Short mmCIF file of C-alpha atoms and ligand atoms in Angstrom, two decimals:
data_model
loop_
_atom_site.label_atom_id
_atom_site.label_comp_id
_atom_site.label_asym_id
_atom_site.label_seq_id
_atom_site.Cartn_x
_atom_site.Cartn_y
_atom_site.Cartn_z
CA MET A 7 -0.88 -4.84 15.71
CA ALA A 8 2.72 -3.04 16.20
CA ARG A 9 3.81 -0.54 18.38
CA LEU A 10 4.77 2.12 16.06
CA LEU A 11 7.21 5.94 17.35
CA LEU A 12 6.79 8.13 15.00
CA GLY A 13 9.38 11.09 15.00
CA VAL A 14 7.94 14.40 13.52
CA SER A 15 10.65 16.56 12.55
CA GLY A 16 10.60 20.65 11.10
CA GLY A 17 9.15 20.75 7.81
CA ILE A 18 6.03 21.81 5.66
CA ALA A 19 5.80 17.72 5.35
CA ALA A 20 4.62 17.86 9.06
CA TYR A 21 0.77 17.93 8.21
CA LYS A 22 1.06 14.44 6.37
CA ALA A 23 2.46 13.15 9.87
CA LEU A 24 -1.54 12.96 10.83
CA GLU A 25 -3.21 11.04 8.13
CA LEU A 26 -0.32 8.45 8.32
CA VAL A 27 -1.49 8.59 12.45
CA ARG A 28 -4.78 8.00 11.20
CA LEU A 29 -3.92 5.37 9.19
CA ALA A 30 -1.51 3.84 10.88
CA THR A 31 -4.92 4.21 14.33
CA LYS A 32 -6.99 3.15 12.01
CA ALA A 33 -4.96 -0.53 11.31
CA GLY A 34 -5.07 -1.01 14.55
CA HIS A 35 -1.12 0.17 15.54
CA ALA A 36 -0.02 1.74 18.51
CA VAL A 37 1.19 5.19 18.42
CA ARG A 38 3.53 7.28 19.92
CA VAL A 39 4.61 10.51 19.28
CA VAL A 40 8.01 12.82 19.33
CA GLN A 41 8.28 15.76 17.81
CA THR A 42 11.80 18.60 17.30
CA PRO A 43 11.30 21.84 18.30
CA THR A 44 10.95 23.20 15.21
CA ALA A 45 8.74 20.56 14.37
CA GLN A 46 6.53 22.72 17.04
CA GLN A 47 6.07 25.35 13.90
CA PHE A 48 4.49 23.30 11.62
CA VAL A 49 1.93 20.83 13.89
CA GLY A 50 1.14 21.40 17.29
CA ALA A 51 0.84 18.38 19.91
CA ALA A 52 -2.73 18.99 20.31
CA SER A 53 -3.59 16.45 16.80
CA PHE A 54 -1.06 14.12 17.11
CA ALA A 55 -2.14 13.46 21.28
CA ALA A 56 -5.39 13.20 20.07
CA LEU A 57 -5.31 10.84 16.93
CA THR A 58 -2.89 8.90 19.05
CA GLY A 59 -4.72 9.25 22.54
CA ALA A 60 -1.07 9.49 24.09
CA PRO A 61 1.31 12.29 25.33
CA VAL A 62 3.29 13.75 22.74
CA LEU A 63 6.64 14.48 23.85
CA VAL A 64 9.73 17.14 22.37
CA SER A 65 12.09 17.32 24.77
CA GLU A 66 14.13 14.45 27.09
CA PHE A 67 13.24 17.03 30.15
CA GLU A 68 9.43 16.69 30.35
CA ARG A 69 7.80 14.15 32.27
CA ASP A 70 5.89 12.20 30.11
CA PRO A 71 2.82 11.09 31.83
CA ALA A 72 2.52 7.44 30.25
CA ARG A 73 5.80 6.43 31.56
CA GLY A 74 7.22 5.50 27.89
CA ALA A 75 4.29 3.52 27.88
CA PHE A 76 2.23 2.83 24.38
CA PRO A 77 -1.93 3.55 23.94
CA ASP A 78 -2.29 -0.48 24.58
CA GLN A 79 0.60 -1.12 27.43
CA GLU A 80 0.34 -0.52 31.17
CA PRO A 81 2.76 2.31 32.54
CA PRO A 82 5.15 1.03 34.09
CA SER A 83 5.90 1.92 38.26
CA HIS A 84 8.33 4.15 37.46
CA ASP A 85 9.46 6.82 35.81
CA PRO A 86 11.98 6.21 33.20
CA ALA A 87 13.61 8.30 30.81
CA SER A 88 11.99 8.68 27.81
CA HIS A 89 14.12 8.47 25.24
CA LEU A 90 14.63 5.21 26.12
CA GLU A 91 12.23 3.51 26.76
CA LEU A 92 10.01 5.07 23.87
CA VAL A 93 12.07 2.85 21.57
CA ARG A 94 12.38 -0.37 23.79
CA ASN A 95 8.60 -0.63 23.74
CA ALA A 96 8.74 0.45 20.01
CA ASP A 97 8.70 -2.48 17.40
CA ALA A 98 9.66 0.38 15.03
CA TYR A 99 10.92 4.27 14.84
CA LEU A 100 9.93 6.02 11.49
CA ILE A 101 11.02 9.80 11.35
CA ALA A 102 8.83 11.15 9.46
CA PRO A 103 9.20 14.04 8.00
CA ALA A 104 12.63 13.90 8.39
CA THR A 105 14.62 17.70 7.54
CA ALA A 106 17.66 17.57 6.03
CA ASN A 107 18.91 18.86 9.44
CA THR A 108 17.70 15.62 10.99
CA VAL A 109 19.41 13.51 8.71
CA ALA A 110 22.28 15.19 8.93
CA LYS A 111 22.06 15.24 13.03
CA LEU A 112 21.26 10.72 12.69
CA ALA A 113 24.01 10.31 10.09
CA HIS A 114 26.48 12.04 12.70
CA GLY A 115 25.39 10.05 15.16
CA MET A 116 24.14 13.45 17.42
CA ALA A 117 21.38 13.63 20.31
CA ASP A 118 20.31 17.00 20.87
CA ASN A 119 17.09 16.46 21.47
CA LEU A 120 14.99 14.28 22.33
CA LEU A 121 13.87 12.71 18.44
CA THR A 122 18.02 12.08 18.08
CA SER A 123 18.26 10.52 21.12
CA ALA A 124 16.23 8.43 20.44
CA ALA A 125 17.17 7.30 16.83
CA LEU A 126 20.97 6.51 18.92
CA ALA A 127 19.05 4.60 21.44
CA ALA A 128 16.72 2.11 19.33
CA GLY A 129 17.36 -1.02 18.71
CA CYS A 130 14.22 -1.66 17.26
CA PRO A 131 14.11 -1.00 12.85
CA VAL A 132 14.85 2.42 12.14
CA LEU A 133 12.98 4.04 9.07
CA VAL A 134 13.41 8.28 7.54
CA ALA A 135 11.75 8.99 5.60
CA PRO A 136 13.01 12.54 3.58
CA ALA A 137 11.24 15.25 2.80
CA MET A 138 12.64 18.81 1.49
CA ASN A 139 13.49 21.60 -1.55
CA HIS A 140 14.83 19.46 -4.03
CA HIS A 141 18.26 21.35 -4.01
CA MET A 142 18.24 20.66 -0.42
CA TRP A 143 17.81 16.86 -1.43
CA GLU A 144 20.75 16.71 -4.23
CA HIS A 145 22.87 18.79 -2.06
CA PRO A 146 26.18 15.77 -1.78
CA ALA A 147 25.68 16.54 1.98
CA THR A 148 21.96 15.62 2.18
CA GLN A 149 23.70 12.14 -0.15
CA ALA A 150 26.06 11.27 1.89
CA ASN A 151 24.49 11.44 5.25
CA LEU A 152 21.81 9.00 3.70
CA ALA A 153 24.42 6.66 2.27
CA THR A 154 26.07 6.90 5.86
CA LEU A 155 21.98 5.90 6.77
CA ARG A 156 22.02 3.45 4.87
CA GLU A 157 25.09 1.65 5.12
CA ARG A 158 24.10 1.62 8.58
CA GLY A 159 21.14 -0.82 8.18
CA VAL A 160 19.03 2.78 8.46
CA THR A 161 15.44 2.28 5.33
CA VAL A 162 15.17 5.48 3.65
CA ILE A 163 12.57 5.49 2.49
CA ASP A 164 13.10 7.79 -0.69
CA PRO A 165 11.19 11.27 -1.48
CA GLY A 166 8.91 11.17 -4.92
CA THR A 167 8.78 13.77 -7.28
CA GLY A 168 6.02 15.80 -8.09
CA ALA A 169 5.18 20.20 -6.72
CA LEU A 170 6.62 21.08 -3.86
CA ALA A 171 5.84 23.40 -1.28
CA THR A 172 7.06 26.18 -2.25
CA LYS A 173 5.22 28.21 -4.88
CA HIS A 174 6.21 26.83 -8.96
CA GLU A 175 9.00 24.71 -7.78
CA TRP A 176 8.84 21.12 -9.18
CA GLY A 177 11.59 18.04 -8.32
CA VAL A 178 12.30 15.53 -5.97
CA GLY A 179 11.93 16.17 -2.28
CA ARG A 180 8.15 15.37 -1.61
CA LEU A 181 7.08 12.98 1.15
CA ALA A 182 6.20 9.65 0.40
CA GLU A 183 2.90 9.08 0.88
CA PRO A 184 1.31 8.43 4.62
CA ALA A 185 -0.03 4.49 2.68
CA GLU A 186 3.24 4.25 1.34
CA LEU A 187 5.21 4.99 4.55
CA LEU A 188 2.61 2.51 6.87
CA ALA A 189 3.75 -0.23 4.55
CA ALA A 190 7.04 0.05 4.69
CA VAL A 191 7.02 0.21 8.22
CA GLU A 192 4.89 -3.07 8.71
CA ALA A 193 7.31 -4.75 5.91
CA VAL A 194 10.30 -4.48 8.46
CA VAL A 195 8.34 -4.83 11.50
CA ASP A 196 9.29 -8.01 13.59
CA TRP A 197 5.80 -10.27 13.17
CA GLY A 198 5.86 -13.07 15.51
CA PRO A 199 3.93 -14.72 17.81
CA ALA A 200 3.99 -11.63 20.17
CA HIS A 201 1.84 -9.71 17.14
CA PRO A 202 -0.92 -11.61 16.38
CA ARG A 203 -2.67 -10.64 13.32
CA PRO A 204 -6.57 -10.93 12.22
CA TRP A 205 -4.92 -13.10 8.75
CA ASP A 206 -2.28 -14.47 9.75
CA GLY A 207 -1.98 -17.98 7.69
CA LEU A 208 -4.27 -17.14 5.74
CA LYS A 209 -3.53 -17.67 1.10
CA VAL A 210 -4.91 -14.66 -0.55
CA LEU A 211 -4.06 -15.17 -3.84
CA VAL A 212 -4.98 -11.94 -6.17
CA THR A 213 -4.54 -11.09 -10.15
CA ALA A 214 -4.10 -7.70 -11.11
CA GLY A 215 -3.22 -5.73 -13.91
CA GLY A 216 -3.66 -6.39 -17.60
CA THR A 217 -3.18 -9.29 -20.37
CA ARG A 218 -1.87 -8.63 -23.07
CA GLU A 219 -2.85 -10.85 -26.81
CA PRO A 220 -0.24 -10.86 -28.97
CA ILE A 221 -0.72 -9.14 -32.59
CA ASP A 222 2.65 -10.42 -34.15
CA ALA A 223 6.02 -10.60 -32.32
CA VAL A 224 6.10 -6.49 -31.42
CA ARG A 225 2.07 -5.43 -30.81
CA TYR A 226 -0.59 -7.42 -28.95
CA VAL A 227 -4.61 -6.31 -27.87
CA GLY A 228 -4.64 -4.79 -24.47
CA ASN A 229 -6.20 -3.33 -22.03
CA ARG A 230 -6.24 -0.02 -20.12
CA SER A 231 -5.48 -1.14 -16.28
CA SER A 232 -2.89 -0.79 -14.58
CA GLY A 233 -2.90 -2.93 -11.82
CA ARG A 234 -3.23 -0.42 -8.97
CA MET A 235 -6.67 -2.00 -6.79
CA GLY A 236 -4.83 -5.71 -7.66
CA PHE A 237 -1.69 -4.37 -6.08
CA ALA A 238 -3.50 -2.11 -3.18
CA VAL A 239 -5.35 -5.49 -2.13
CA ALA A 240 -2.64 -7.60 -2.05
CA ASP A 241 -0.50 -4.99 0.38
CA GLU A 242 -3.77 -4.96 2.65
CA ALA A 243 -3.70 -7.90 3.13
CA ALA A 244 -0.84 -8.40 3.56
CA ALA A 245 -0.45 -5.78 5.92
CA LEU A 246 -3.22 -8.33 7.99
CA GLY A 247 -0.89 -10.80 7.87
CA ALA A 248 -1.93 -12.66 4.89
CA GLU A 249 0.53 -14.88 2.96
CA VAL A 250 -0.42 -13.50 -0.56
CA THR A 251 1.03 -14.25 -4.34
CA VAL A 252 0.18 -11.78 -7.01
CA LEU A 253 -0.14 -12.77 -10.76
CA ALA A 254 0.61 -9.83 -12.31
CA ALA A 255 -0.06 -9.28 -16.04
CA ASN A 256 2.11 -6.31 -17.08
CA VAL A 257 2.15 -4.33 -14.21
CA ALA A 258 5.13 -1.36 -13.76
CA LEU A 259 4.11 -0.65 -10.11
CA PRO A 260 6.55 -0.08 -6.75
CA ARG A 261 6.05 -4.53 -5.01
CA HIS A 262 5.27 -4.91 -1.48
CA PRO A 263 8.60 -6.88 0.46
CA ARG A 264 6.09 -9.15 1.62
CA VAL A 265 3.89 -9.82 -1.14
CA ARG A 266 4.90 -12.90 -3.40
CA TYR A 267 5.16 -11.94 -7.48
CA ARG A 268 4.98 -13.62 -10.71
CA ASP A 269 4.28 -12.21 -13.51
CA VAL A 270 2.12 -13.17 -16.64
CA VAL A 271 1.49 -11.82 -20.78
CA THR A 272 -1.35 -13.59 -21.45
CA ALA A 273 -4.52 -14.75 -20.65
CA ALA A 274 -3.19 -18.19 -21.33
CA GLU A 275 -0.65 -17.55 -19.22
CA LEU A 276 -2.97 -16.25 -16.33
CA ARG A 277 -5.20 -18.60 -16.78
CA ALA A 278 -2.22 -21.19 -16.26
CA ALA A 279 -0.47 -19.79 -13.09
CA CYS A 280 -4.29 -19.51 -11.66
CA LEU A 281 -4.10 -22.87 -11.93
CA GLU A 282 -1.36 -24.15 -9.97
CA GLU A 283 -2.05 -21.51 -7.51
CA PHE A 284 -5.95 -21.52 -6.98
CA PRO A 285 -6.08 -24.96 -5.03
CA ALA A 286 -3.72 -23.43 -2.24
CA CYS A 287 -5.40 -20.38 -1.64
CA ASP A 288 -8.05 -19.10 1.09
CA VAL A 289 -8.91 -16.37 -0.81
CA LEU A 290 -8.92 -15.30 -4.38
CA VAL A 291 -9.36 -12.10 -5.81
CA MET A 292 -9.80 -11.79 -9.25
CA ALA A 293 -9.19 -7.91 -9.57
CA ALA A 294 -6.89 -8.46 -13.25
CA ALA A 295 -8.53 -7.17 -16.81
CA VAL A 296 -8.73 -10.69 -18.60
CA ALA A 297 -9.03 -10.27 -22.44
CA ASP A 298 -11.85 -11.59 -23.54
CA PHE A 299 -10.99 -12.29 -27.34
CA ARG A 300 -7.09 -12.51 -28.75
CA PRO A 301 -5.96 -12.58 -32.46
CA ALA A 302 -6.64 -16.34 -33.65
CA ALA A 303 -3.24 -16.37 -35.31
CA PRO A 304 -0.13 -14.30 -34.02
CA GLU A 305 2.43 -13.99 -36.57
CA ALA A 306 5.43 -14.99 -35.51
CA GLY A 307 7.73 -12.51 -36.83
CA LYS A 308 6.50 -8.06 -37.30
CA VAL A 309 3.96 -7.60 -39.99
CA LYS A 310 4.42 -5.68 -42.84
CA LYS A 311 2.71 -1.96 -43.98
CA ALA A 312 3.99 -2.09 -47.35
CA GLY A 313 2.08 -2.77 -50.16
CA ARG A 314 -1.46 -3.23 -47.85
CA ASP A 315 -4.35 -0.12 -47.33
CA ALA A 316 -6.08 -2.53 -44.56
CA MET A 317 -5.54 -5.27 -42.39
CA VAL A 318 -8.23 -7.42 -40.97
CA LEU A 319 -7.69 -9.26 -37.33
CA GLU A 320 -9.42 -12.37 -36.95
CA LEU A 321 -10.07 -12.75 -32.32
CA GLU A 322 -10.98 -15.72 -31.17
CA ALA A 323 -12.49 -16.40 -27.68
CA THR A 324 -9.40 -17.12 -24.32
CA GLU A 325 -10.92 -18.91 -21.45
CA ASP A 326 -13.02 -17.78 -18.58
CA ILE A 327 -10.91 -18.15 -16.17
CA LEU A 328 -13.01 -17.53 -13.15
CA SER A 329 -15.30 -19.68 -14.38
CA GLY A 330 -13.00 -22.38 -14.42
CA LEU A 331 -11.72 -22.08 -11.03
CA ALA A 332 -15.58 -21.36 -9.06
CA ALA A 333 -16.28 -25.20 -10.90
CA ALA A 334 -13.04 -26.52 -9.03
CA ARG A 335 -13.48 -24.86 -5.34
CA ARG A 336 -13.19 -26.64 -2.18
CA ASP A 337 -15.04 -25.73 0.92
CA GLY A 338 -13.36 -22.91 2.84
CA GLN A 339 -12.72 -20.94 -0.06
CA THR A 340 -14.06 -17.44 -1.21
CA LEU A 341 -13.76 -15.75 -4.55
CA VAL A 342 -14.20 -12.36 -5.20
CA GLY A 343 -14.76 -11.43 -9.00
CA PHE A 344 -14.40 -7.80 -10.60
CA ALA A 345 -17.17 -6.56 -13.08
CA ALA A 346 -15.56 -3.14 -15.05
CA GLU A 347 -18.66 -2.35 -16.54
CA HIS A 348 -19.93 0.77 -19.06
CA GLY A 349 -22.50 2.61 -17.78
CA ALA A 350 -26.03 3.40 -15.39
CA GLN A 351 -26.23 -1.01 -16.60
CA ALA A 352 -23.00 -2.00 -14.18
CA VAL A 353 -24.57 -3.40 -11.27
CA ASP A 354 -27.14 -5.87 -12.99
CA TYR A 355 -24.22 -6.80 -14.81
CA GLY A 356 -22.42 -7.82 -11.50
CA ARG A 357 -25.47 -9.20 -10.03
CA ASP A 358 -25.52 -11.25 -12.69
CA LYS A 359 -21.64 -12.59 -12.57
CA LEU A 360 -22.39 -12.70 -8.92
CA SER A 361 -24.68 -16.08 -9.45
CA ARG A 362 -23.98 -17.20 -13.21
CA LYS A 363 -20.19 -18.04 -12.05
CA GLY A 364 -20.89 -18.75 -8.53
CA LEU A 365 -19.17 -16.71 -6.87
CA ASP A 366 -19.11 -15.09 -2.94
CA ALA A 367 -18.38 -11.48 -3.50
CA VAL A 368 -18.59 -9.59 -7.26
CA VAL A 369 -16.61 -5.88 -7.33
CA VAL A 370 -18.60 -3.55 -9.60
CA ASN A 371 -17.13 -0.65 -10.88
CA ASP A 372 -18.55 1.52 -13.87
CA VAL A 373 -15.66 2.82 -15.66
CA SER A 374 -17.57 5.11 -17.36
CA GLN A 375 -17.21 8.26 -14.78
CA PRO A 376 -14.13 10.01 -15.22
CA GLY A 377 -10.86 10.07 -12.31
CA ILE A 378 -12.13 6.29 -11.05
CA GLY A 379 -11.08 2.77 -12.40
CA PHE A 380 -8.92 1.90 -15.10
CA ASP A 381 -5.43 3.44 -14.70
CA THR A 382 -6.52 5.98 -11.19
CA ALA A 383 -5.32 6.25 -7.95
CA GLU A 384 -8.80 6.49 -7.05
CA ASN A 385 -11.67 4.23 -7.28
CA GLU A 386 -15.87 4.21 -6.10
CA VAL A 387 -17.44 0.94 -6.06
CA ALA A 388 -20.12 -1.23 -5.31
CA ILE A 389 -19.50 -4.94 -3.54
CA LEU A 390 -22.18 -7.57 -4.30
CA THR A 391 -22.74 -10.13 -2.58
CA ALA A 392 -26.00 -12.48 -1.55
CA ALA A 393 -26.58 -10.61 1.74
CA GLY A 394 -26.57 -7.36 -0.59
CA ASP A 395 -25.22 -4.34 -2.10
CA GLU A 396 -22.82 -2.40 0.11
CA HIS A 397 -21.43 1.52 -2.54
CA VAL A 398 -18.26 2.24 -1.17
CA ALA A 399 -18.20 6.20 -1.83
CA ARG A 400 -14.85 7.19 -4.23
CA ALA A 401 -11.39 6.98 -2.24
CA THR A 402 -7.90 6.16 -2.49
CA LYS A 403 -7.20 1.92 -3.67
CA ALA A 404 -6.19 1.37 -0.17
CA GLU A 405 -9.91 2.30 1.37
CA VAL A 406 -11.33 0.81 -1.38
CA ALA A 407 -9.05 -2.41 -0.65
CA ARG A 408 -9.61 -2.49 3.10
CA ALA A 409 -13.66 -2.28 2.17
CA ILE A 410 -13.35 -5.58 0.22
CA LEU A 411 -11.10 -7.99 2.87
CA ALA A 412 -13.66 -6.55 5.58
CA THR A 413 -16.26 -7.99 3.10
CA VAL A 414 -14.53 -10.88 2.68
CA ASP A 415 -13.66 -11.33 6.79
CA ARG A 416 -17.61 -11.17 6.75
CA LEU A 417 -18.45 -14.01 4.61
CA ARG A 418 -15.58 -16.10 5.88
CA GLY A 419 -17.53 -15.55 9.12
CA ALA A 420 -14.19 -13.60 11.19
CA GLN A 421 -14.16 -9.90 11.93
CA VAL A 422 -11.35 -7.48 10.58
CA THR A 423 -9.95 -5.33 12.79
CA ARG A 424 -9.25 -2.52 10.58
C1 FMN B 1730 9.00 27.48 4.99
C2 FMN B 1730 9.24 26.09 6.24
C3 FMN B 1730 9.21 24.91 5.60
C4 FMN B 1730 10.57 24.29 6.30
N1 FMN B 1730 10.89 23.71 4.79
C5 FMN B 1730 11.17 21.94 4.91
C6 FMN B 1730 11.37 20.68 4.50
O1 FMN B 1730 11.07 20.58 4.16
N2 FMN B 1730 12.35 20.40 4.60
C7 FMN B 1730 13.88 20.61 4.97
O2 FMN B 1730 14.32 19.96 5.25
N3 FMN B 1730 14.27 21.77 6.20
C8 FMN B 1730 12.69 22.39 5.99
N4 FMN B 1730 12.55 23.99 6.49
C9 FMN B 1730 13.63 23.97 7.67
C10 FMN B 1730 14.09 23.33 9.06
O3 FMN B 1730 13.19 23.70 9.54
C11 FMN B 1730 14.85 23.88 9.59
O4 FMN B 1730 15.95 23.77 8.58
C12 FMN B 1730 15.06 23.87 10.93
O5 FMN B 1730 16.61 23.27 11.61
C13 FMN B 1730 15.17 21.47 10.91
O6 FMN B 1730 14.75 21.52 12.18
P1 FMN B 1730 14.32 20.17 13.43
O7 FMN B 1730 15.44 18.75 12.25
O8 FMN B 1730 15.08 19.82 14.38
O9 FMN B 1730 13.49 19.34 12.99
C14 FMN B 1730 12.18 24.80 6.22
C15 FMN B 1730 11.64 25.67 6.63
C16 FMN B 1730 11.03 26.72 6.68
C17 FMN B 1730 11.15 28.12 7.70
#
């Protein structure tokens, strides 16, 4: 896995950097943290040191007990300069949160503390995740500074829009979420032979989103699936090193730079794409919500309302994609289906699906519960396999995705390292 140097500057979002460190270390990365003196007003070094298992540095002049080494390295026999040694060892340097002040210093090549000196000395990819009040964000000086950094090849992870730290303030300036920051880091690291990952060489096919079946040229029969769960599975598989293809049915979500996406609209298009992609994959995760029925005779133009009191729509069954693929599977392929069911019978239905469709695992979510399942950020699932049921308590879709991939890993007889 990678060595991540994290620079924390003095903004209110510094607390989110703790969660980022937790995610990064859990994912198997070795992390070192440097802070600006102001950052220590917001979060103390002890928390970062405990989470990383390594000393935290603030000044170029303090002695680094680890001598610039990351937790997975032996310290050198000499005492190197920290601002040079940390970036020499790092695979990526992420500054998060980056204050307006630190962004300005970086843009002007200033090196007046350990964080900024290290940035100037960095040969590895540098990423900057700004977080600030929306007036500071929108100020032409900040925007010009960020444009300068982008021009120089720095990856700027744009802040989100929403409630800001100051009471009653809303706008752009929120630090990107920790999972997004980690994905951005993993996307820029040079994964050569020096950084083997658990799923290197594995081909993973994921379906995501919800199909739309045309009624006429403008209307369709659809469902509420946003694609979040499937995209989370794809992101996590990519982070493990897999070569991932997503068949995305009507998904309007950010896309992972290392994942290949093919867009489809209808169940028939999804089926055709699955049949093409399936033979080459090692792992199939069918997270898309596929229509069971489609309008039997969609109109070519737009159906007019004039003169009608009612309209009867005749539906016909779509082909069962997963059963078809399961019947054509070859040795070494692992198949995971999803069952979005309503109510107490959800797990019974999932178990029936597991055996009826010849799958290795079925992920069941009870979509009758508020706040989980379709078009939400969280999920709570049961993962059913021949070996038994695993209940994954309510968690982010990224965490649920990790649990699913850990099950796949167990099914394939290897150990996942995150
Ligand atoms: C309560 C509080 C919250 C702050 N939050 C932010 C912030 O989110 N973003 C920012 O750019 N500056 C913020 N500032 C201002 C910075 O702390 C200030 O510009 C400081 O000089 C930054 O130093 P550094 O970039 O060396 O860490 C905040 C200041 C205070 C007092």
